[in-house]
Every structure is written in structure tokens, then in C-alpha cells.
CSV table of C-alpha atoms in Angstrom, one decimal:
chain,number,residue,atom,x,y,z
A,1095,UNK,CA,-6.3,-9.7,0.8
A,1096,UNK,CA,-8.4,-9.7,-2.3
A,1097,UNK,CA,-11.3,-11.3,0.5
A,1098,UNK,CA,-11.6,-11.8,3.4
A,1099,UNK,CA,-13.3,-15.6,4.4
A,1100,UNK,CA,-15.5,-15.0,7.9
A,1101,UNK,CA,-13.8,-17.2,9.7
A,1102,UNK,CA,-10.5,-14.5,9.1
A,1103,UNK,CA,-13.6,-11.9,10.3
A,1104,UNK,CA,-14.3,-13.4,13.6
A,1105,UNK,CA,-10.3,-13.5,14.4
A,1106,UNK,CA,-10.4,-17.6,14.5
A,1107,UNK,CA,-8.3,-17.6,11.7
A,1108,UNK,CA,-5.6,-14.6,11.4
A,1109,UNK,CA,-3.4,-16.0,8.9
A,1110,UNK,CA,-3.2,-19.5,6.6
A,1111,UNK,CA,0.9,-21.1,5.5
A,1112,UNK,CA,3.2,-25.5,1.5
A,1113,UNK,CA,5.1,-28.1,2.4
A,1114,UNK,CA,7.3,-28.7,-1.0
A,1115,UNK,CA,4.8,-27.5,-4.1
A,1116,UNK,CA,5.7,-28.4,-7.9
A,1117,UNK,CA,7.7,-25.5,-9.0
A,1118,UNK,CA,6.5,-25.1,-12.8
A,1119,UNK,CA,8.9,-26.0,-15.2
A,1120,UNK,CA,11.4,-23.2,-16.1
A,1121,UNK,CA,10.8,-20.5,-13.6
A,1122,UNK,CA,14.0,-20.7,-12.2
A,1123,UNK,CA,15.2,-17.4,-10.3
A,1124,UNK,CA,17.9,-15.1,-11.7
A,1125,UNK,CA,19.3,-12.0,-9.6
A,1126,UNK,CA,18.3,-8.5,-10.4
A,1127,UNK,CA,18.9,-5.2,-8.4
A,1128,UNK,CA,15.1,-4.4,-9.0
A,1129,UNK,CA,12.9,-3.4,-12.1
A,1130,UNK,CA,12.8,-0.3,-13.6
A,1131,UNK,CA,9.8,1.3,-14.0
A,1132,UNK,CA,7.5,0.1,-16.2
A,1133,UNK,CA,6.9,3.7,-18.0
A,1134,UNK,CA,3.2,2.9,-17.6
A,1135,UNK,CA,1.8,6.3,-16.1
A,1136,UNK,CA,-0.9,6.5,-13.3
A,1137,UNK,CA,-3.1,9.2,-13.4
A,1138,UNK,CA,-4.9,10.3,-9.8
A,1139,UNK,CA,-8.5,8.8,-10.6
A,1140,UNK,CA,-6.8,5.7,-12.1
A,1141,UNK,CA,-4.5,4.8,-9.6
A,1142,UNK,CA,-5.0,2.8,-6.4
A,1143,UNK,CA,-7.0,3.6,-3.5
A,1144,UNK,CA,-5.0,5.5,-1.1
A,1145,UNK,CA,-6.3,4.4,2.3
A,1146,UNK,CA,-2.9,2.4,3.9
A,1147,UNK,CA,-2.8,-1.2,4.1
A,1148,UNK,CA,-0.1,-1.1,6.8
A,1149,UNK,CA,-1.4,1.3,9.5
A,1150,UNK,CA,-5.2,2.2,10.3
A,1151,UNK,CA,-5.4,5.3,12.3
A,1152,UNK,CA,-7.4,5.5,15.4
A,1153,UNK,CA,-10.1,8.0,14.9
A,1154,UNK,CA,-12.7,9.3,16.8
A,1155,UNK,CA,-16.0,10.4,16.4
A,1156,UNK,CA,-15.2,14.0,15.1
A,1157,UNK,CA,-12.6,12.7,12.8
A,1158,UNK,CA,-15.7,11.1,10.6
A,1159,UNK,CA,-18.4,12.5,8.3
A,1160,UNK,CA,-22.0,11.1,8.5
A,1161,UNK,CA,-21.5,9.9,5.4
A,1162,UNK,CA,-18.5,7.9,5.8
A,1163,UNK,CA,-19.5,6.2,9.1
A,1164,UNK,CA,-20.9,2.8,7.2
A,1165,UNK,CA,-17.6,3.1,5.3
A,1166,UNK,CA,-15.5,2.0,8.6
A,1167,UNK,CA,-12.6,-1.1,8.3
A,1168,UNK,CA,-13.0,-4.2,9.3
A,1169,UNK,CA,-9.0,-4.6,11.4
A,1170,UNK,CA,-8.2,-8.2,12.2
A,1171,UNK,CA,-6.0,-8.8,15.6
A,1172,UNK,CA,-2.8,-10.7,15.3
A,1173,UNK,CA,-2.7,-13.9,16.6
A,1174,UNK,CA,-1.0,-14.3,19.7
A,1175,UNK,CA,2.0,-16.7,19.2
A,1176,UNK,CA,2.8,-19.3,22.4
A,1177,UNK,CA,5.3,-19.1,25.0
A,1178,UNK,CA,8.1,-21.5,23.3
A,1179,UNK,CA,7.3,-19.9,19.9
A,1180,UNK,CA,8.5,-16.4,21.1
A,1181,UNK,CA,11.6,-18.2,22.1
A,1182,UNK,CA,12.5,-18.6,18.8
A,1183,UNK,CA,11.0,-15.4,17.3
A,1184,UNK,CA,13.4,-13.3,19.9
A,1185,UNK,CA,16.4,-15.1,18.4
A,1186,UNK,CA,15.2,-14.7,14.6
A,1187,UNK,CA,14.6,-10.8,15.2
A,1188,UNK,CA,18.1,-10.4,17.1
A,1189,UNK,CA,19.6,-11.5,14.1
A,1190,UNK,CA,17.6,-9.1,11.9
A,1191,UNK,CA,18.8,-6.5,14.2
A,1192,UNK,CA,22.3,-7.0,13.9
A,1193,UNK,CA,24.4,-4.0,13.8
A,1194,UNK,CA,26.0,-3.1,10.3
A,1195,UNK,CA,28.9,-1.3,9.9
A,1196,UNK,CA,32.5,-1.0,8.3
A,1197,UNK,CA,33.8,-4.0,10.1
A,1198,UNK,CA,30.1,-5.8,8.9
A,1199,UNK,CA,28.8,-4.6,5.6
A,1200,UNK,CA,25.1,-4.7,4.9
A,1201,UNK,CA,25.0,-6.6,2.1
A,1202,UNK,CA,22.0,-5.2,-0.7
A,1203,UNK,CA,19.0,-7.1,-1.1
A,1204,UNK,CA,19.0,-8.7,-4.3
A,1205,UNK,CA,15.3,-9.7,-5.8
A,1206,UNK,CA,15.0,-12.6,-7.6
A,1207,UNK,CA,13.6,-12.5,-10.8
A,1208,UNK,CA,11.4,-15.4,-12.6
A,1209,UNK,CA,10.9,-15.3,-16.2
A,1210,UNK,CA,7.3,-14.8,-17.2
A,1211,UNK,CA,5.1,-14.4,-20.3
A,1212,UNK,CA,3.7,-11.0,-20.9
A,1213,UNK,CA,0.2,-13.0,-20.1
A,1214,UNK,CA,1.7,-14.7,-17.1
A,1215,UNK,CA,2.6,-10.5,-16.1
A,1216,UNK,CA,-1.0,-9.7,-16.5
A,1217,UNK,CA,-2.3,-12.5,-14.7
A,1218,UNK,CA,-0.6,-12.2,-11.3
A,1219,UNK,CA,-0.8,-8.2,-11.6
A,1220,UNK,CA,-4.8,-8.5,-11.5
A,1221,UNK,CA,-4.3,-10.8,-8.4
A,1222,UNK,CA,-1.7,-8.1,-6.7
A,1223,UNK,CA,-3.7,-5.4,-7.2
A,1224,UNK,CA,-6.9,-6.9,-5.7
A,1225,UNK,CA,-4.9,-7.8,-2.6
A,1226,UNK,CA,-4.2,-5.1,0.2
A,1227,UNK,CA,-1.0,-6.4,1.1
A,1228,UNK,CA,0.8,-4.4,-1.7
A,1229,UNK,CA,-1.3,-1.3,-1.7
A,1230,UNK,CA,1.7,0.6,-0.2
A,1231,UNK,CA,3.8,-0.6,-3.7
A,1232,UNK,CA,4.9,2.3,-5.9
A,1233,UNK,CA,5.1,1.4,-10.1
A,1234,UNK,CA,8.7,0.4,-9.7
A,1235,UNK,CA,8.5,-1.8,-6.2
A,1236,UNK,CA,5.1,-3.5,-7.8
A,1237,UNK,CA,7.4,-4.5,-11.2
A,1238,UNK,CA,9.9,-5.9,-9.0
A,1239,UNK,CA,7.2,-8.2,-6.5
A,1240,UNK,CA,6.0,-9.5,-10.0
A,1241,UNK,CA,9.2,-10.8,-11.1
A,1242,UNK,CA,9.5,-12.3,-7.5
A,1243,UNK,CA,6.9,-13.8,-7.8
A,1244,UNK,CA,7.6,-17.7,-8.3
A,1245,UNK,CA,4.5,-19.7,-10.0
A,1246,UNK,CA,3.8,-22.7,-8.5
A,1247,UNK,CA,1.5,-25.4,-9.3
A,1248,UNK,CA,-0.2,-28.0,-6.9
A,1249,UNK,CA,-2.8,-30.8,-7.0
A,1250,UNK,CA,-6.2,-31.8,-5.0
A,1251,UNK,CA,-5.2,-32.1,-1.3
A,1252,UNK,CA,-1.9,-31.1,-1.4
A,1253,UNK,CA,-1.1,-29.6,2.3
A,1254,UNK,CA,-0.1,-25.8,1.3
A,1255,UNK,CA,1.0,-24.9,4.7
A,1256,UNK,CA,0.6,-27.1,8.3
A,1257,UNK,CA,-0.6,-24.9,11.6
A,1258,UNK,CA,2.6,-24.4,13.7
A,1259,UNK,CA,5.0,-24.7,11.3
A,1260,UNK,CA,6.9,-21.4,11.0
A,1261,UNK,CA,6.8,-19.4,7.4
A,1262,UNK,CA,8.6,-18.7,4.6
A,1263,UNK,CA,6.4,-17.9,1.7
A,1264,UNK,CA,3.0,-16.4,1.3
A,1265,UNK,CA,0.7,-17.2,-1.5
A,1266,UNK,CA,-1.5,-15.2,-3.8
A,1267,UNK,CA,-4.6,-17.9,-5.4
A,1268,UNK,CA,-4.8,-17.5,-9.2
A,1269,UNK,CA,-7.1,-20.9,-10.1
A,1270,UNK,CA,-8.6,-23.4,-7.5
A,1271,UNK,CA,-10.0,-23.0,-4.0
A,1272,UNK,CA,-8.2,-23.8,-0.7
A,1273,UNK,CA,-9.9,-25.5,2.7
A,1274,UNK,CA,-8.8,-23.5,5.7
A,1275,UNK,CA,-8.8,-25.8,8.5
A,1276,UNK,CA,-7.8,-25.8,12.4
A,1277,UNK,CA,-6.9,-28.1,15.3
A,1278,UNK,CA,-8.5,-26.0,18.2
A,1279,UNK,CA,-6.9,-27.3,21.9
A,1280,UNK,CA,-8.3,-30.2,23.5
A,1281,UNK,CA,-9.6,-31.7,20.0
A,1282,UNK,CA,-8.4,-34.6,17.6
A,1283,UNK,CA,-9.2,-33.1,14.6
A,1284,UNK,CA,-9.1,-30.6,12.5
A,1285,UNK,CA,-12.1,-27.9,11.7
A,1286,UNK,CA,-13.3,-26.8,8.9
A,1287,UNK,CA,-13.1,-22.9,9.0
A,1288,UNK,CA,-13.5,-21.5,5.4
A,1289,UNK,CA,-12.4,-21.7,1.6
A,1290,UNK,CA,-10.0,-19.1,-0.3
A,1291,UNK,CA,-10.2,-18.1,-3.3
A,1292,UNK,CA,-8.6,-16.6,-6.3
A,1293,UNK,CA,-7.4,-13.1,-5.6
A,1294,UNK,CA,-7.4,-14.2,-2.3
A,1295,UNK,CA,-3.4,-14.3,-0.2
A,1296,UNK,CA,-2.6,-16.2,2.8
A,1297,UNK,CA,0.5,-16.9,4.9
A,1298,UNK,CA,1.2,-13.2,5.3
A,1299,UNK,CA,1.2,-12.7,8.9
A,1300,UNK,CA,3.6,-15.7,9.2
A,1301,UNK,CA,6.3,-13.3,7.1
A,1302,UNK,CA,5.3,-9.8,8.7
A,1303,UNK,CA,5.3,-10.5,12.2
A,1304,UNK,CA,6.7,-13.9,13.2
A,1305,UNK,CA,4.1,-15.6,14.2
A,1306,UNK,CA,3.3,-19.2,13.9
A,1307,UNK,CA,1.0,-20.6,10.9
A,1308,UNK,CA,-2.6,-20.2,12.5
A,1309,UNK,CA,-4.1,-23.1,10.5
A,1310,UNK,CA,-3.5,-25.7,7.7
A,1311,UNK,CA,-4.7,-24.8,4.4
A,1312,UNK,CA,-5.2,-27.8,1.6
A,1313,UNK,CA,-5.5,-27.4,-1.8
A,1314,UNK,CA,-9.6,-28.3,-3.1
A,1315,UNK,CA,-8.4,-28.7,-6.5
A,1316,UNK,CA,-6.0,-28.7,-9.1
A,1317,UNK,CA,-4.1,-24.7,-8.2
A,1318,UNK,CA,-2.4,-22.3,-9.8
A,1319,UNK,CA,-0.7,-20.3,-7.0
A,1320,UNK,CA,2.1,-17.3,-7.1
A,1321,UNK,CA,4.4,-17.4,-4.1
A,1322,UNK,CA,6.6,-14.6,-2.7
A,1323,UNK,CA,9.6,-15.9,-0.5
A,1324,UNK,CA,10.0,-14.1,3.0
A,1325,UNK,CA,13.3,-12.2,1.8
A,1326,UNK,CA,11.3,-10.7,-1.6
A,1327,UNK,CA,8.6,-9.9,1.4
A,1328,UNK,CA,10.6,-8.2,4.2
A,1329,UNK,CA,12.6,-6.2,1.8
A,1330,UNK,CA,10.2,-5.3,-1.2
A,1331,UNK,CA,6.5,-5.3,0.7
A,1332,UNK,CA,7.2,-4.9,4.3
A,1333,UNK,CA,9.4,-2.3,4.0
A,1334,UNK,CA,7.4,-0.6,1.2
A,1335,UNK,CA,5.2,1.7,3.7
A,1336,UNK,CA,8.5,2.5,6.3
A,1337,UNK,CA,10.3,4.3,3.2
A,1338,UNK,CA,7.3,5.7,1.6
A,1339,UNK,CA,6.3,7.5,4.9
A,1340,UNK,CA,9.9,8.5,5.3
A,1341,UNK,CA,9.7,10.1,2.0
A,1342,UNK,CA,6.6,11.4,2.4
A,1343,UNK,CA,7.5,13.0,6.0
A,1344,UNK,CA,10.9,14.7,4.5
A,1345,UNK,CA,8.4,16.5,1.3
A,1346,UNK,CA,5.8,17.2,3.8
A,1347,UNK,CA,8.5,19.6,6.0
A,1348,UNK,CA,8.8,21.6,2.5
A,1349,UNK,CA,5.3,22.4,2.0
A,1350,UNK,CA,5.4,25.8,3.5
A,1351,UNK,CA,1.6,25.8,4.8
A,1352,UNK,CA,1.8,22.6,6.5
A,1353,UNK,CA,5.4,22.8,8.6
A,1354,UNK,CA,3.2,24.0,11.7
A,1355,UNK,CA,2.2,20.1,11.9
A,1356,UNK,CA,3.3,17.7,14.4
A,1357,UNK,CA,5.1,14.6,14.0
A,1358,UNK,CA,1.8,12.3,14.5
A,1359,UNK,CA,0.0,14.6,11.9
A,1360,UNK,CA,2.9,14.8,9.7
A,1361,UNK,CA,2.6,10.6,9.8
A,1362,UNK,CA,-0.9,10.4,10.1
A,1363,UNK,CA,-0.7,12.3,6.2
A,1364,UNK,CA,2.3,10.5,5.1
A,1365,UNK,CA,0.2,7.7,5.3
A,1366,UNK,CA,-2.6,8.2,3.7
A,1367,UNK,CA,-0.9,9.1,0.3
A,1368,UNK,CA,-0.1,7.7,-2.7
A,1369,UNK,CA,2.1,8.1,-6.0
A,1370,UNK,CA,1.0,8.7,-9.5
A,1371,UNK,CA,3.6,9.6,-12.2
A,1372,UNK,CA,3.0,11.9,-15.4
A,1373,UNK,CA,5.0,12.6,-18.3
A,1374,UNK,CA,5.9,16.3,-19.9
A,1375,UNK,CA,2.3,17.7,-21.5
A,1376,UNK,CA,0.2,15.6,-19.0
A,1377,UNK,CA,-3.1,17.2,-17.5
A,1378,UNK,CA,-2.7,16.8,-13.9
A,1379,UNK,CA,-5.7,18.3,-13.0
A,1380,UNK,CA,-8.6,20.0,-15.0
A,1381,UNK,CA,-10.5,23.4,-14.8
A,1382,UNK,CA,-14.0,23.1,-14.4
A,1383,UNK,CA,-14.0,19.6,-12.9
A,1384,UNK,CA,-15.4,18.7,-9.5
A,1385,UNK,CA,-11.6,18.3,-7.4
A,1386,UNK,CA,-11.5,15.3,-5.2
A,1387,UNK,CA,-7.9,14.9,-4.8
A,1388,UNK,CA,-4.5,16.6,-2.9
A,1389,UNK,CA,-1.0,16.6,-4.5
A,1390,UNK,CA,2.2,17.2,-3.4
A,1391,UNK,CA,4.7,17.1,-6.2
A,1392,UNK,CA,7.7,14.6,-5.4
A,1393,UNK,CA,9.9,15.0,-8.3
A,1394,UNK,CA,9.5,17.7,-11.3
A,1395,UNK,CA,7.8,21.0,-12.3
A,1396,UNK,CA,4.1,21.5,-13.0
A,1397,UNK,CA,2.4,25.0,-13.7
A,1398,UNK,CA,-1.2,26.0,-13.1
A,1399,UNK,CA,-2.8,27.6,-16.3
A,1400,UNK,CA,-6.1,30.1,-16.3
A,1401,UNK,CA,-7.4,31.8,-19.1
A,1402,UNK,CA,-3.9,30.3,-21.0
A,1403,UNK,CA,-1.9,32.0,-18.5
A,1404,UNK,CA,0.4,30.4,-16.3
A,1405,UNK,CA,-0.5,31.6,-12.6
A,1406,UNK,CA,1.3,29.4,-10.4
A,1407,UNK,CA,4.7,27.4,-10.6
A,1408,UNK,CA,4.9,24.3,-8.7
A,1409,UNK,CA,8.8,22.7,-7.9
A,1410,UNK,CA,9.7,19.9,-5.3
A,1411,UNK,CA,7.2,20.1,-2.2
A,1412,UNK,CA,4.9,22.3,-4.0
A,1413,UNK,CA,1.0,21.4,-3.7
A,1414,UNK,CA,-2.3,21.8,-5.6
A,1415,UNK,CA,-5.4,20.7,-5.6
A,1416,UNK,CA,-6.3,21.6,-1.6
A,1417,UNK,CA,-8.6,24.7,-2.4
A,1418,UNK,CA,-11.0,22.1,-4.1
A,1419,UNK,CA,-10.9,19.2,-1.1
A,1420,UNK,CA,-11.6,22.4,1.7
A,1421,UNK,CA,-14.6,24.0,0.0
A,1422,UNK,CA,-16.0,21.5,-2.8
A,1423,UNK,CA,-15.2,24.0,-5.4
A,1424,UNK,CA,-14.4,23.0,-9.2
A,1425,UNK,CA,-10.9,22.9,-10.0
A,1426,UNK,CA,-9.8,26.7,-10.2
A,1427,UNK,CA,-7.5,26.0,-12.9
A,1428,UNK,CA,-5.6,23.5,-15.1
A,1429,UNK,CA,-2.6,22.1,-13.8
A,1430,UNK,CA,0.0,20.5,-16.4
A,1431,UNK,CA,3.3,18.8,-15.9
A,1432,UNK,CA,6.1,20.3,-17.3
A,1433,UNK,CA,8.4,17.1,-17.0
A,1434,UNK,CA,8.9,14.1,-15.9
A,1435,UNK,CA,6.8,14.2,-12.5
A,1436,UNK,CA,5.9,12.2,-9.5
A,1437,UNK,CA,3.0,12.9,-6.9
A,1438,UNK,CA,2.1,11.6,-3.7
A,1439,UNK,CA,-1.8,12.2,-3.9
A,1440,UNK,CA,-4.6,11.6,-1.6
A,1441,UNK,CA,-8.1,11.8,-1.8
A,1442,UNK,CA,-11.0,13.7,-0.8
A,1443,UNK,CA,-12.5,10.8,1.7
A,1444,UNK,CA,-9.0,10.0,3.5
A,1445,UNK,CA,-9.0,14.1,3.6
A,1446,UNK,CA,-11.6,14.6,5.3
A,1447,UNK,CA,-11.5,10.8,7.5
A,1448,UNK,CA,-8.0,11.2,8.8
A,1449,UNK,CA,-7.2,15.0,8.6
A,1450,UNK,CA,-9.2,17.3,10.3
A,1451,UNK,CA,-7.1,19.1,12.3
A,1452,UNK,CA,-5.1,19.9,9.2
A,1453,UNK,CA,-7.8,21.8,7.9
A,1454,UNK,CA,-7.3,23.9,10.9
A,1455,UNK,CA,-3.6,24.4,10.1
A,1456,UNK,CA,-4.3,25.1,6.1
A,1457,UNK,CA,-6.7,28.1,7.3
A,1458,UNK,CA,-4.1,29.5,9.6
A,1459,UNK,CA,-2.2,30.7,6.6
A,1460,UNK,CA,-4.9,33.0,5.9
A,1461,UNK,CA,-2.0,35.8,4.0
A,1462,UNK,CA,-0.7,32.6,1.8
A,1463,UNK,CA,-4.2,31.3,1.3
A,1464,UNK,CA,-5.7,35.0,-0.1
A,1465,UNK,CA,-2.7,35.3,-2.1
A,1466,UNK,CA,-3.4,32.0,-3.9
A,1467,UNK,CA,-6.4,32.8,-4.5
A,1468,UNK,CA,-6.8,35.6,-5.6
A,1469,UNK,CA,-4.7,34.5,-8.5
A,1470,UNK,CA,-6.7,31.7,-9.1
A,1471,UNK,CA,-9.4,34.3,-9.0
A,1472,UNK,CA,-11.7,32.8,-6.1
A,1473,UNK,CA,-13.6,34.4,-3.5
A,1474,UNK,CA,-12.1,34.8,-0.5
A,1475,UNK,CA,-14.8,36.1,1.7
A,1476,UNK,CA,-15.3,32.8,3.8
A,1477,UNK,CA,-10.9,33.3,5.1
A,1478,UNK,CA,-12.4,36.4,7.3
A,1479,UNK,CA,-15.7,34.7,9.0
């Protein structure tokens, strides 16, 4: 979420669900197989954070730098639903297991799309991209949650969502506060816990895991809200982070200095990147700047350029930028797209937070590593200590 209220801190509260809002006039859905992409390009220090919104890895002390130690996450526990709810939960997720075949055709998810202004686009895309949930959201999945997005409009002490009532929508805030409140056992009334506000989401947990709503949350004021139904939410969002690692984890077995990798490395990676796109002429990377980030090239060619000669190709699965992240050098050379391209990327701290022992596989390579190099015209000294 955008923020976290500290009542959501100290696990009281672990996810807020509206009873029957006012839908704003003319927003009604239409069907669409998904956006295309919006053509707007990402480059690697404009895009997104890259730490994964969907799994935290367990580390240990080793795994962290000094420096990073007052950088830890906060991780909320899920609440724990009762006895009779998990009755019904069972049933719901034997459905969603149901085999599919010829004799049962999955049938495709189609999003539904409500018309917005281009201001109304803008609006809810600041919200998105100061909430967590949709971190995992490449350019193309993230135009397709903002046509799903329905706006919906509520007054002063409207009840949002009721504690115990099961989901179907979360909510991002745009204008107006909420009052998180909760019936604890053994009492009459409801307490007050917290307030929301915009860029904040709640009634997520309700959508990604089953679970009950945890509280009531009432409108304070006059609201502008953006909701996403569960369908939009289990196929677009949920889902986002199984198929990116998948895709990740397939390029990953390409990349000829990292096939030595396990499975949980391979995943512990996969998860910790991101995608960027750039167009035909686009500087990827810079020579002479400080390199803070790790690419693996999706889709496309890129070359490496020094001294206005081209010294390295890069195709499918191919990889730049990890010389830089290993030794805090300056970017060796210029790297340029040479098409349409798509990275998955990843940063120096989630490099050196949540893969350590791929260092140690990197290094093993020492003949591929001196080759590189060389051509790139580093030292390589350090490969024989």
C-alpha cells in the first residue's frame, strides 16, 4: 500500500473491505482482451523499484551489508481466518482448481475496461504506482489494471466494507480519509484503529488469499475511490509475479554464467527483477557513469560500444551491466539498443541484499569473465587472488 496506518503495523488490522457505492455516472464496463502497451518507455533509473511486492526472501545475517541493515521490511502476517470461514474458502478454491481440458475449455479472462479521461488516467496511475500491490505490473498489465479500474464515488459514513463479510473488490483512496474500525471478541462495539488515506489500498488480502474482511472501514468524508473487482485482481495483479518469475526463470537458464544456479537461486533472482523497455538508438547504459544496475535482455539486440567500436553483441538471454554491480567500477562501456528491446533489470542493493551466493557463481567463470574483460579493457588482476 501507498501507507501503512500502525494499527496494519502491529498486525490488529491486516486487511480493510463497500456495501453498494455510487458508481459515477458513465463508467460502465466494456470487454477488452487487454491494453496494448502504452509505447511510453522506461528507462532503468526511471522505472520502479525492483524489490518484489509478492515474496520477501528470508535472509540472514550474511546476506546483508552494514549499510542496508536499517533498510529492513516491515512483513505483515495474514490474518488467520475462523473455523467455519475455511469451510467455505475450501469450496471457493476447489472450484478455482478445476481441471480444464478438451471436454472443459478454459475460458480467457477478459478485462473490463472503463472509459476514462486522459486526467482521470493520470490520476489513478499516481495512486497505482505509490501502492505495492502492483509493483510486480509490467507497462502493458499496468495499462490494462487502469482501464479496470471502476471509479466510484461515496459520501460521509458510507460503510465501505463490514468485518466478516467476504470480498470482492479492493479499493485504492484518491480524495477523502477512511475510519478503520473493529469489533474485537467479547465487546459491543466497534474500535477505532486508524485512518486511510489517499494513495493508500485496502480490501486486498480479502481478494489474494480468501480470507474474511478483518475490519469495517467508513468513509470520513465525501470519497473519490478506484475499485478493482476480484476477477481483474486474480487474473491481472495476482498472477502478475507467477508469470513474471516464470519468464524470468526460463531467460535466466540462457544466461550461460548463471546455469550452475539452483532452482531457489534461480527464483530468489527471478524475483527481484524488473522490466524496462527501450526503443532502436536508446542508451541503455553509459560509459563513465557509476553502474548500479544488472540486465538481462528479454526481447531484442543491444551492442556494447568503446572507443566507437562495437565490442560485445547482446541477443535473447544475453547480460550487461554485472562487472559494475561486482566491483563498483564505472560503466566499461556504452551499451545501445539496436531494436525494439525489453530488460528485466535489477539493482545494485537487491544485488547485493538477496544475491550473494551468485557472486560466488559469477566468479566461477573466471575464462568467460577474463575474456569479457579484456575486451572491455579492465583489469583483471583481482579473478587470480
Amino acid at each position: 500500500m501507498g501507507n501503512v496506518c500502525e494499527c496494519q503495523k502491529a498486525e490488529i488490522v491486516n486487511e480493510v473491505s463497500l456495501a453498494a457505492p455510487v458508481v459515477t455516472k458513465g463508467s460502465k464496463g466494456k470487454g477488452a482482451t487487454g491494453s496494448s502497451s502504452s509505447g511510453q518507455k522506461a528507462s532503468g533509473s526511471k522505472a520502479a523499484s525492483s524489490n518484489s511486492s509478492t515474496v520477501v526472501p528470508q535472509l540472514t545475517e550474511d546476506d546483508l551489508d552494514t549499510e542496508d541493515e536499517k533498510d529492513d521490511d516491515v512483513v505483515e502476517e495474514m490474518p488467520q481466518p475462523s473455523e467455519a470461514y475455511m469451510s467455505r474458502a475450501k469450496n471457493r478454491q476447489s472450484v478455482s482448481a478445476e481441471a480444464y481440458g478438451e471436454w472443459n475449455k478454459r475460458k480467457k479472462f477478459v478485462a473490463p475496461v472503463y472509459p476514462k479521461t486522459a486526467e482521470q488516467k493520470e490520476r489513478i496511475t499516481k495512486v497505482i504506482e505509490s501502492s505495492f500491490l502492483f509493483s510486480s505490473l509490467d507497462i502493458e498489465d499496468l495499462e490494462t489494471v487502469i482501464n479496470a479500474f471502476q471509479e466510484v464515488s461515496v459520501k460521509k459514513g458510507t460503510v465501505i466494507i463490514r468485518q466478516g463479510d467476504d470480498g470482492d473488490r479492493l479499493y485504492l483512496i484518491e480524495t477523502g480519509e477512511v475510519d478503520v474500525m473493529k469489533k474485537f471478541p467479547g465487546e459491543k462495539e466497534n474500535k477505532f484503529l486508524c485512518k486511510m488515506h489517499p494513495g493508500d489500498a485496502f480490501g486486498e488480502l480479502a481478494l489474494m488469499y480468501n480470507a474474511p474482511r478483518a475490519a469495517t472501514v467508513i468513509a470520513a468524508d465525501d470519497m473519490l475511490l478506484w475499485a478493482l473487482d476480484r476477477d481483474s485482481f486474480t487474473n491481472i495483479v495476482r498472477d502478475a509475479a507467477a508469470k513474471k518469475r516464470e519468464i524470468f526463470e526460463e531467460s535466466l537458464k540462457e544466461v550461460r554464467i548463471l546455469e550452475d544456479m539452483d532452482p531457489y537461486e534461480r527464483s530468489k533472482l527471478s524475483d527481484a527483477l524488473r522490466t524496462a523497455t527501450y526503443e532502436d538508438g536508446d542508451v541503455i547504459i553509459k560509459e563513465g557513469e557509476t553502474g548500479d544496475t544488472f540486465y538481462i535482455l528479454l526481447e531484442g539486440a543491444a551492442e556494447a560500444i568503446k572507443n566507437d567500436k562495437v565490442v560485445m553483441e547482446y541477443k535473447k538471454g544475453g547480460f550487461f551491466g554485472e562487472l559494475a554491480l561486482l566491483k563498483d567500477q564505472p560503466r566499461a562501456a556504452t551499451v545501445v539498443a539496436k531494436s525494439h528491446v525489453q530488460v528485466a533489470y535489477m539493482d545494485r542493493k537487491s544485488f547485493k541484499r538477496l544475491l550473494g551466493p551468485v557472486e560466488q557463481i559469477l566468479m566461477r567463470n573466471q575464462d568467460n569473465y577474463r575474456k569479457a574483460m579484456k575486451q572491455l579493457g579492465l583489469d583483471t588482476k583481482y579473478l587470480d587472488k
